Short mmCIF file of C-alpha atoms and ligand atoms in Angstrom, two decimals:
data_model
loop_
_atom_site.label_atom_id
_atom_site.label_comp_id
_atom_site.label_asym_id
_atom_site.label_seq_id
_atom_site.Cartn_x
_atom_site.Cartn_y
_atom_site.Cartn_z
CA MET A 1 -69.80 91.84 72.02
CA THR A 2 -68.19 94.54 69.88
CA ASN A 3 -65.91 97.30 71.11
CA SER A 4 -68.37 100.04 70.30
CA GLN A 5 -71.18 98.29 72.16
CA GLN A 6 -68.82 97.90 75.15
CA LYS A 7 -67.87 101.57 74.98
CA LEU A 8 -71.50 102.59 75.34
CA PHE A 9 -72.91 99.88 77.58
CA GLY A 10 -69.91 98.26 79.29
CA LYS A 11 -70.23 94.48 79.19
CA ARG A 12 -74.01 94.67 79.12
CA SER A 13 -76.64 94.52 76.41
CA PHE A 14 -78.63 97.70 75.64
CA LEU A 15 -81.56 96.44 77.73
CA ASP A 16 -79.42 95.29 80.66
CA PHE A 17 -77.54 98.60 80.62
CA THR A 18 -80.81 100.54 80.42
CA LEU A 19 -82.29 98.74 83.43
CA ASN A 20 -79.18 98.15 85.55
CA GLY A 21 -76.33 100.29 84.26
CA LYS A 22 -74.81 103.50 85.55
CA PRO A 23 -76.70 106.78 85.10
CA ILE A 24 -75.82 108.46 81.81
CA GLU A 25 -73.69 111.59 81.88
CA GLY A 26 -73.84 113.99 78.95
CA LYS A 27 -74.78 112.50 75.61
CA PRO A 28 -72.37 109.60 74.89
CA HIS A 29 -71.79 109.09 71.18
CA LEU A 30 -69.54 107.19 68.80
CA MET A 31 -69.25 106.03 65.21
CA ILE A 32 -69.88 102.44 64.17
CA ASP A 33 -69.18 100.65 60.88
CA ASN A 34 -70.71 101.96 57.67
CA ASN A 35 -70.38 105.55 58.88
CA VAL A 36 -73.29 105.49 61.31
CA ARG A 37 -73.25 107.88 64.28
CA VAL A 38 -74.77 106.51 67.49
CA GLU A 39 -75.95 108.76 70.31
CA LEU A 40 -77.40 107.77 73.66
CA TRP A 41 -79.91 110.56 74.35
CA ASP A 42 -81.16 109.22 77.66
CA ASN A 43 -81.55 105.95 79.48
CA GLY A 44 -83.23 103.66 76.94
CA VAL A 45 -83.24 106.26 74.16
CA LEU A 46 -80.74 105.36 71.43
CA TYR A 47 -80.30 107.25 68.16
CA PHE A 48 -78.64 105.93 64.98
CA HIS A 49 -77.82 108.44 62.27
CA PRO A 50 -76.21 107.28 59.01
CA GLN A 51 -73.94 110.09 57.80
CA GLY A 52 -74.35 111.45 54.30
CA ASP A 53 -76.20 113.99 52.21
CA SER A 54 -79.16 111.99 50.96
CA LEU A 55 -82.48 112.35 52.70
CA GLN A 56 -83.47 109.29 54.70
CA GLN A 57 -86.55 107.98 56.42
CA SER A 58 -86.94 108.65 60.14
CA ILE A 59 -88.12 105.56 61.98
CA LEU A 60 -89.07 105.55 65.65
CA LEU A 61 -89.26 102.13 67.23
CA SER A 62 -90.68 102.11 70.75
CA VAL A 63 -91.29 99.24 73.17
CA GLY A 64 -92.16 98.76 76.82
CA VAL A 65 -94.77 101.52 77.19
CA HIS A 66 -96.39 98.73 79.23
CA GLY A 67 -93.61 97.14 81.26
CA ASN A 68 -94.83 93.54 81.24
CA GLU A 69 -95.07 93.34 77.44
CA THR A 70 -91.68 91.76 77.15
CA ALA A 71 -91.45 90.24 73.66
CA PRO A 72 -91.01 93.55 71.85
CA ILE A 73 -88.39 94.58 74.44
CA GLU A 74 -86.42 91.38 73.74
CA ILE A 75 -86.79 91.94 69.98
CA ILE A 76 -85.35 95.46 70.24
CA ASP A 77 -82.47 94.35 72.47
CA GLN A 78 -81.49 91.72 69.89
CA LEU A 79 -81.87 94.23 67.06
CA VAL A 80 -79.49 96.67 68.79
CA SER A 81 -76.91 93.89 69.36
CA ASP A 82 -77.23 92.88 65.68
CA ILE A 83 -76.64 96.48 64.61
CA PHE A 84 -73.49 96.78 66.73
CA ALA A 85 -72.30 93.40 65.43
CA GLY A 86 -72.68 94.63 61.85
CA LYS A 87 -75.40 92.07 61.02
CA ILE A 88 -77.84 94.90 60.30
CA VAL A 89 -76.63 98.04 58.51
CA VAL A 90 -78.66 101.08 59.57
CA LYS A 91 -79.56 103.12 56.49
CA GLN A 92 -82.36 105.24 57.99
CA ASN A 93 -82.48 107.65 60.91
CA LEU A 94 -83.52 105.37 63.70
CA LEU A 95 -84.62 106.21 67.23
CA ILE A 96 -85.06 103.29 69.57
CA VAL A 97 -86.99 103.87 72.78
CA ILE A 98 -87.50 101.57 75.76
CA ALA A 99 -90.29 103.53 77.37
CA ASN A 100 -91.49 102.63 80.86
CA LEU A 101 -88.32 101.61 82.68
CA GLN A 102 -89.77 101.50 86.20
CA SER A 103 -92.59 99.18 85.20
CA ILE A 104 -90.21 96.90 83.25
CA LYS A 105 -88.07 96.63 86.39
CA ALA A 106 -91.17 95.85 88.45
CA SER A 107 -92.48 93.36 85.82
CA CYS A 108 -95.84 95.09 85.67
CA ARG A 109 -97.92 96.89 83.08
CA GLU A 110 -97.71 100.19 84.96
CA VAL A 111 -96.39 101.36 88.32
CA VAL A 112 -98.81 104.24 88.95
CA GLU A 113 -100.75 104.96 85.77
CA ASN A 114 -101.19 103.72 82.22
CA MET A 115 -98.38 105.41 80.31
CA ASN A 116 -100.23 105.03 77.03
CA ARG A 117 -102.77 107.62 78.22
CA LEU A 118 -100.12 110.23 79.02
CA PHE A 119 -98.79 111.33 75.64
CA ASN A 120 -100.47 114.68 75.79
CA ASN A 121 -98.58 117.98 75.88
CA ASN A 122 -101.38 119.71 77.76
CA PHE A 123 -100.54 118.23 81.17
CA THR A 124 -98.95 120.85 83.39
CA PRO A 125 -95.93 119.38 85.21
CA LYS A 126 -96.39 118.98 88.98
CA SER A 127 -93.89 118.09 91.67
CA ASP A 128 -95.71 114.87 92.60
CA ASP A 129 -96.04 113.61 89.01
CA SER A 130 -95.61 109.84 88.61
CA ASP A 131 -92.47 108.42 86.98
CA GLU A 132 -94.70 107.49 84.05
CA ARG A 133 -95.82 111.08 83.57
CA GLU A 134 -92.26 112.42 83.77
CA ARG A 135 -90.93 109.79 81.42
CA SER A 136 -93.69 110.31 78.85
CA ARG A 137 -92.95 114.04 78.89
CA ARG A 138 -89.29 113.37 78.06
CA LEU A 139 -90.23 110.86 75.38
CA MET A 140 -92.53 113.42 73.74
CA LYS A 141 -89.64 115.90 73.67
CA TYR A 142 -87.22 113.36 72.13
CA SER A 143 -89.81 112.21 69.59
CA GLN A 144 -90.52 115.78 68.48
CA HIS A 145 -86.81 116.52 68.22
CA PHE A 146 -86.28 113.34 66.19
CA PHE A 147 -89.16 113.97 63.79
CA ASN A 148 -88.30 117.67 63.37
CA GLN A 149 -85.43 116.70 61.05
CA PRO A 150 -86.31 116.63 57.36
CA ALA A 151 -87.03 113.06 56.23
CA LEU A 152 -88.33 111.13 53.23
CA GLN A 153 -90.95 109.53 55.46
CA LYS A 154 -91.61 109.73 59.19
CA VAL A 155 -92.79 106.45 60.65
CA HIS A 156 -93.45 105.29 64.22
CA TYR A 157 -94.04 101.69 65.27
CA ASP A 158 -95.02 101.33 68.94
CA LEU A 159 -94.75 97.63 69.76
CA HIS A 160 -97.03 95.96 72.32
CA THR A 161 -98.41 92.57 73.29
CA ALA A 162 -101.95 92.16 74.62
CA ILE A 163 -103.37 90.65 77.81
CA ARG A 164 -106.51 89.37 76.11
CA GLY A 165 -106.59 86.75 73.35
CA SER A 166 -107.58 87.85 69.87
CA VAL A 167 -109.19 86.39 66.74
CA TYR A 168 -106.38 88.20 64.90
CA LYS A 169 -103.18 87.50 66.84
CA LYS A 170 -101.28 90.40 65.29
CA PHE A 171 -103.05 93.65 64.64
CA ALA A 172 -102.34 97.36 64.25
CA ILE A 173 -104.07 100.51 65.39
CA SER A 174 -103.65 103.40 62.98
CA PRO A 175 -104.37 106.84 64.48
CA ASN A 176 -103.55 109.02 61.47
CA ALA A 177 -106.34 111.43 60.71
CA CYS A 178 -105.97 111.37 56.95
CA GLU A 179 -104.80 108.73 54.57
CA LEU A 180 -101.57 109.96 53.04
CA PRO A 181 -99.85 107.89 50.34
CA THR A 182 -97.41 106.81 53.09
CA THR A 183 -100.27 105.36 55.11
CA GLY A 184 -101.47 103.15 52.25
CA TYR A 185 -97.90 101.99 51.63
CA GLN A 186 -97.52 101.12 55.31
CA TYR A 187 -100.80 99.19 55.35
CA GLY A 188 -99.45 97.03 52.52
CA LEU A 189 -96.14 96.56 54.31
CA LEU A 190 -97.77 95.57 57.60
CA GLY A 191 -99.84 92.92 55.81
CA GLN A 192 -96.61 91.41 54.56
CA TRP A 193 -95.19 91.45 58.09
CA GLY A 194 -98.04 89.18 59.14
CA ILE A 195 -100.27 91.87 60.66
CA GLU A 196 -103.76 90.41 60.11
CA ALA A 197 -105.98 93.38 60.89
CA ILE A 198 -105.62 97.17 60.92
CA LEU A 199 -108.00 99.37 62.86
CA SER A 200 -108.19 103.01 61.82
CA THR A 201 -109.26 105.33 64.57
CA GLN A 202 -109.39 109.09 64.60
CA GLN A 203 -110.51 109.29 68.22
CA ASN A 204 -108.21 111.79 69.85
CA SER A 205 -106.55 109.55 72.39
CA PRO A 206 -103.33 110.31 74.28
CA THR A 207 -101.43 107.21 73.11
CA TYR A 208 -97.81 107.39 72.03
CA SER A 209 -98.66 106.58 68.40
CA ALA A 210 -101.48 109.16 68.30
CA PHE A 211 -99.06 111.76 69.66
CA THR A 212 -96.46 111.16 66.94
CA ALA A 213 -99.19 111.01 64.27
CA ASN A 214 -100.91 114.22 65.33
CA THR A 215 -98.02 116.30 66.69
CA CYS A 216 -94.94 115.06 64.84
CA GLY A 217 -96.43 114.40 61.39
CA ALA A 218 -95.52 110.71 61.46
CA THR A 219 -97.36 107.75 60.00
CA SER A 220 -97.82 105.87 63.25
CA PHE A 221 -99.01 102.51 64.46
CA THR A 222 -99.61 100.77 67.74
CA LEU A 223 -98.74 97.17 66.88
CA GLU A 224 -100.22 94.39 69.03
CA LEU A 225 -98.08 91.35 68.32
CA GLY A 226 -99.45 88.55 70.49
CA GLN A 227 -99.92 87.70 74.13
CA VAL A 228 -98.09 88.98 77.19
CA LYS A 229 -95.46 86.64 78.64
CA PRO A 230 -92.64 87.16 81.20
CA PHE A 231 -89.02 87.70 80.09
CA GLY A 232 -87.46 84.48 78.86
CA GLU A 233 -90.77 82.79 78.01
CA ASN A 234 -91.29 84.40 74.62
CA ASP A 235 -90.65 82.34 71.52
CA LEU A 236 -89.23 84.96 69.16
CA ASP A 237 -90.04 82.62 66.24
CA ASP A 238 -93.66 83.74 66.77
CA PHE A 239 -92.51 87.20 65.74
CA SER A 240 -90.17 86.25 62.89
CA SER A 241 -92.12 87.96 60.11
CA VAL A 242 -92.30 91.23 62.07
CA ILE A 243 -88.60 91.03 62.98
CA ALA A 244 -87.70 90.40 59.32
CA GLY A 245 -89.87 93.37 58.31
CA LEU A 246 -88.24 95.67 60.86
CA LYS A 247 -84.75 94.61 59.79
CA ALA A 248 -85.58 95.22 56.13
CA THR A 249 -87.01 98.66 56.93
CA ILE A 250 -84.01 99.73 58.98
CA SER A 251 -81.46 98.49 56.45
CA ASP A 252 -83.43 99.61 53.41
CA ASP A 253 -83.39 96.07 52.02
CA GLU A 254 -86.06 94.84 49.71
CA TYR A 255 -88.39 92.84 51.95
CA LEU A 256 -89.29 89.55 50.32
CA PRO A 257 -92.47 88.28 51.92
CA MET A 258 -93.21 84.58 52.05
CA ASN A 259 -96.76 85.30 50.98
CA ASN A 260 -98.87 88.17 49.79
CA LYS A 261 -101.13 88.60 52.76
CA VAL A 262 -103.31 91.67 53.07
CA ALA A 263 -104.47 92.92 56.47
CA LYS A 264 -108.24 93.24 56.96
CA ARG A 265 -109.32 96.82 57.58
CA PHE A 266 -111.66 98.00 60.33
CA SER A 267 -112.78 101.31 61.71
CA VAL A 268 -114.23 102.35 65.03
CA ALA A 269 -118.03 102.48 65.09
CA VAL A 270 -118.60 103.41 68.73
CA GLU A 271 -116.54 103.86 71.88
CA VAL A 272 -118.72 102.88 74.83
CA LEU A 273 -117.90 104.77 78.04
CA LYS A 274 -118.70 103.45 81.50
CA GLN A 275 -121.20 105.99 82.83
CA THR A 276 -122.22 104.45 86.15
CA ASP A 277 -121.43 101.50 88.42
CA ASN A 278 -124.32 99.69 86.74
CA PHE A 279 -122.23 99.21 83.59
CA ARG A 280 -122.15 95.56 82.44
CA LEU A 281 -120.79 93.84 79.34
CA GLY A 282 -123.23 91.59 77.48
CA PHE A 283 -120.71 88.76 77.03
CA SER A 284 -118.34 86.76 79.19
CA SER A 285 -115.16 88.41 80.44
CA ASP A 286 -112.90 85.99 78.54
CA THR A 287 -114.32 86.86 75.11
CA VAL A 288 -111.39 87.52 72.80
CA ASN A 289 -110.71 90.72 70.86
CA PHE A 290 -112.27 90.92 67.36
CA THR A 291 -115.10 88.49 68.26
CA GLU A 292 -117.98 89.10 65.85
CA PHE A 293 -121.58 89.47 67.06
CA GLU A 294 -125.02 89.21 65.43
CA VAL A 295 -127.37 92.08 64.71
CA GLY A 296 -129.59 92.53 67.78
CA ASP A 297 -127.05 91.23 70.33
CA VAL A 298 -126.81 93.44 73.42
CA LEU A 299 -123.10 94.15 74.03
CA ALA A 300 -123.27 96.58 76.94
CA THR A 301 -125.81 97.95 79.38
CA ASP A 302 -125.64 100.86 81.79
CA LYS A 303 -128.20 102.93 83.69
CA ASP A 304 -130.42 104.37 80.89
CA TYR A 305 -128.19 102.96 78.12
CA GLN A 306 -127.63 99.83 76.11
CA TYR A 307 -125.57 99.07 73.05
CA ILE A 308 -127.28 96.75 70.56
CA VAL A 309 -125.45 95.52 67.44
CA ALA A 310 -126.82 97.64 64.61
CA SER A 311 -125.19 96.22 61.50
CA SER A 312 -123.67 92.93 60.44
CA GLY A 313 -119.96 92.36 60.94
CA GLU A 314 -119.64 94.32 64.19
CA ARG A 315 -116.87 93.10 66.48
CA ILE A 316 -115.58 94.02 69.92
CA LEU A 317 -112.19 95.26 71.08
CA PHE A 318 -110.65 96.02 74.49
CA PRO A 319 -113.70 95.22 76.68
CA ASN A 320 -113.10 96.11 80.33
CA GLU A 321 -115.89 96.44 82.91
CA GLN A 322 -113.41 97.48 85.60
CA VAL A 323 -112.38 100.88 84.20
CA ALA A 324 -113.12 104.05 86.15
CA ILE A 325 -116.41 105.83 85.51
CA GLY A 326 -116.07 108.06 82.46
CA GLN A 327 -113.41 105.83 80.88
CA ARG A 328 -113.73 103.71 77.75
CA ALA A 329 -115.08 100.26 78.59
CA LEU A 330 -115.59 98.81 75.10
CA VAL A 331 -114.83 99.60 71.47
CA ILE A 332 -117.21 98.48 68.73
CA ILE A 333 -115.59 98.14 65.31
CA ARG A 334 -116.89 97.46 61.80
CA PRO A 335 -115.22 96.16 58.65
CA GLN A 336 -114.22 99.18 56.64
CA ASP A 337 -116.23 98.09 53.57
CA ASN A 338 -119.38 98.28 55.69
CA VAL A 339 -118.69 101.74 57.04
CA GLU A 340 -121.66 103.88 56.21
CA ALA A 341 -120.99 106.68 53.75
CA SER A 342 -122.06 109.31 56.29
CA THR A 343 -119.31 108.32 58.73
CA LEU A 344 -116.50 108.32 56.18
ZN1 ZN B 401 -99.51 97.55 75.68
#
């Protein structure tokens, strides 16, 4: 462990310090090799700022919005240690966020409520707000502050792993409303990182990535990188292409992909809401994400409603019969080539 890492975190790693260390007083900061200023903005919120006059990219890397999605948290912890050890030279403005600390400590997805539905500035603070609500409010403030600085590009990767299996093991959700040149560049990059599918969605949802896309002007992605496992059971080799991509992005190295893979593109056709207790899915509960159905298949029924596959190539995402009434119970997606002109 290097001196500078010890100065900030004692004898602990960033993750260990974040979960078990002393409360932070003030805004500890120091310089590391290669003229990079490091500031600890809050518990689990670490800022790297290479000094100099040239304009850099601003990259926000967040993990642990769902506390049991441990692989990305381990990846970030290793990345921070590698930076302090000089193995990775930070050449971009970089904000690293470990989001839902209470749920990570409790080894659960959420303690009170799903944090990835709370990134919305319209909630009025109340005295009995959950830890998740308070934390998301602080993270919105830090993210806005971070992205307010001028930058060549503003990019946010919010790293997750999924509960459900998936036809495409690694996929991205892209909430940006319009396709800027940066977005196309990022789509290409993510394909090289081994991301197999990218879903564009302009539904106004209060996820962390939608917040930074819509409020902070970032090109943002929720990245689903594989299946949920407890700490210590992840094989980080499963994530090697993503880790290599992140390292190259942070250090401004040319990323040399092993192959020239291109991610398949999808867009949201319909979001099916659960309207009554009669809501039922038309397929078994263990059906994996991105499963394709045939025209005419009934995918969901409710009192006075059913969803029947209307065009070829339709697939399902995030099915969940158990959500509260009024919440999204199923997403129907279509390959982007098949999107009808009227919906583009
Ligand atoms: Zn998640």
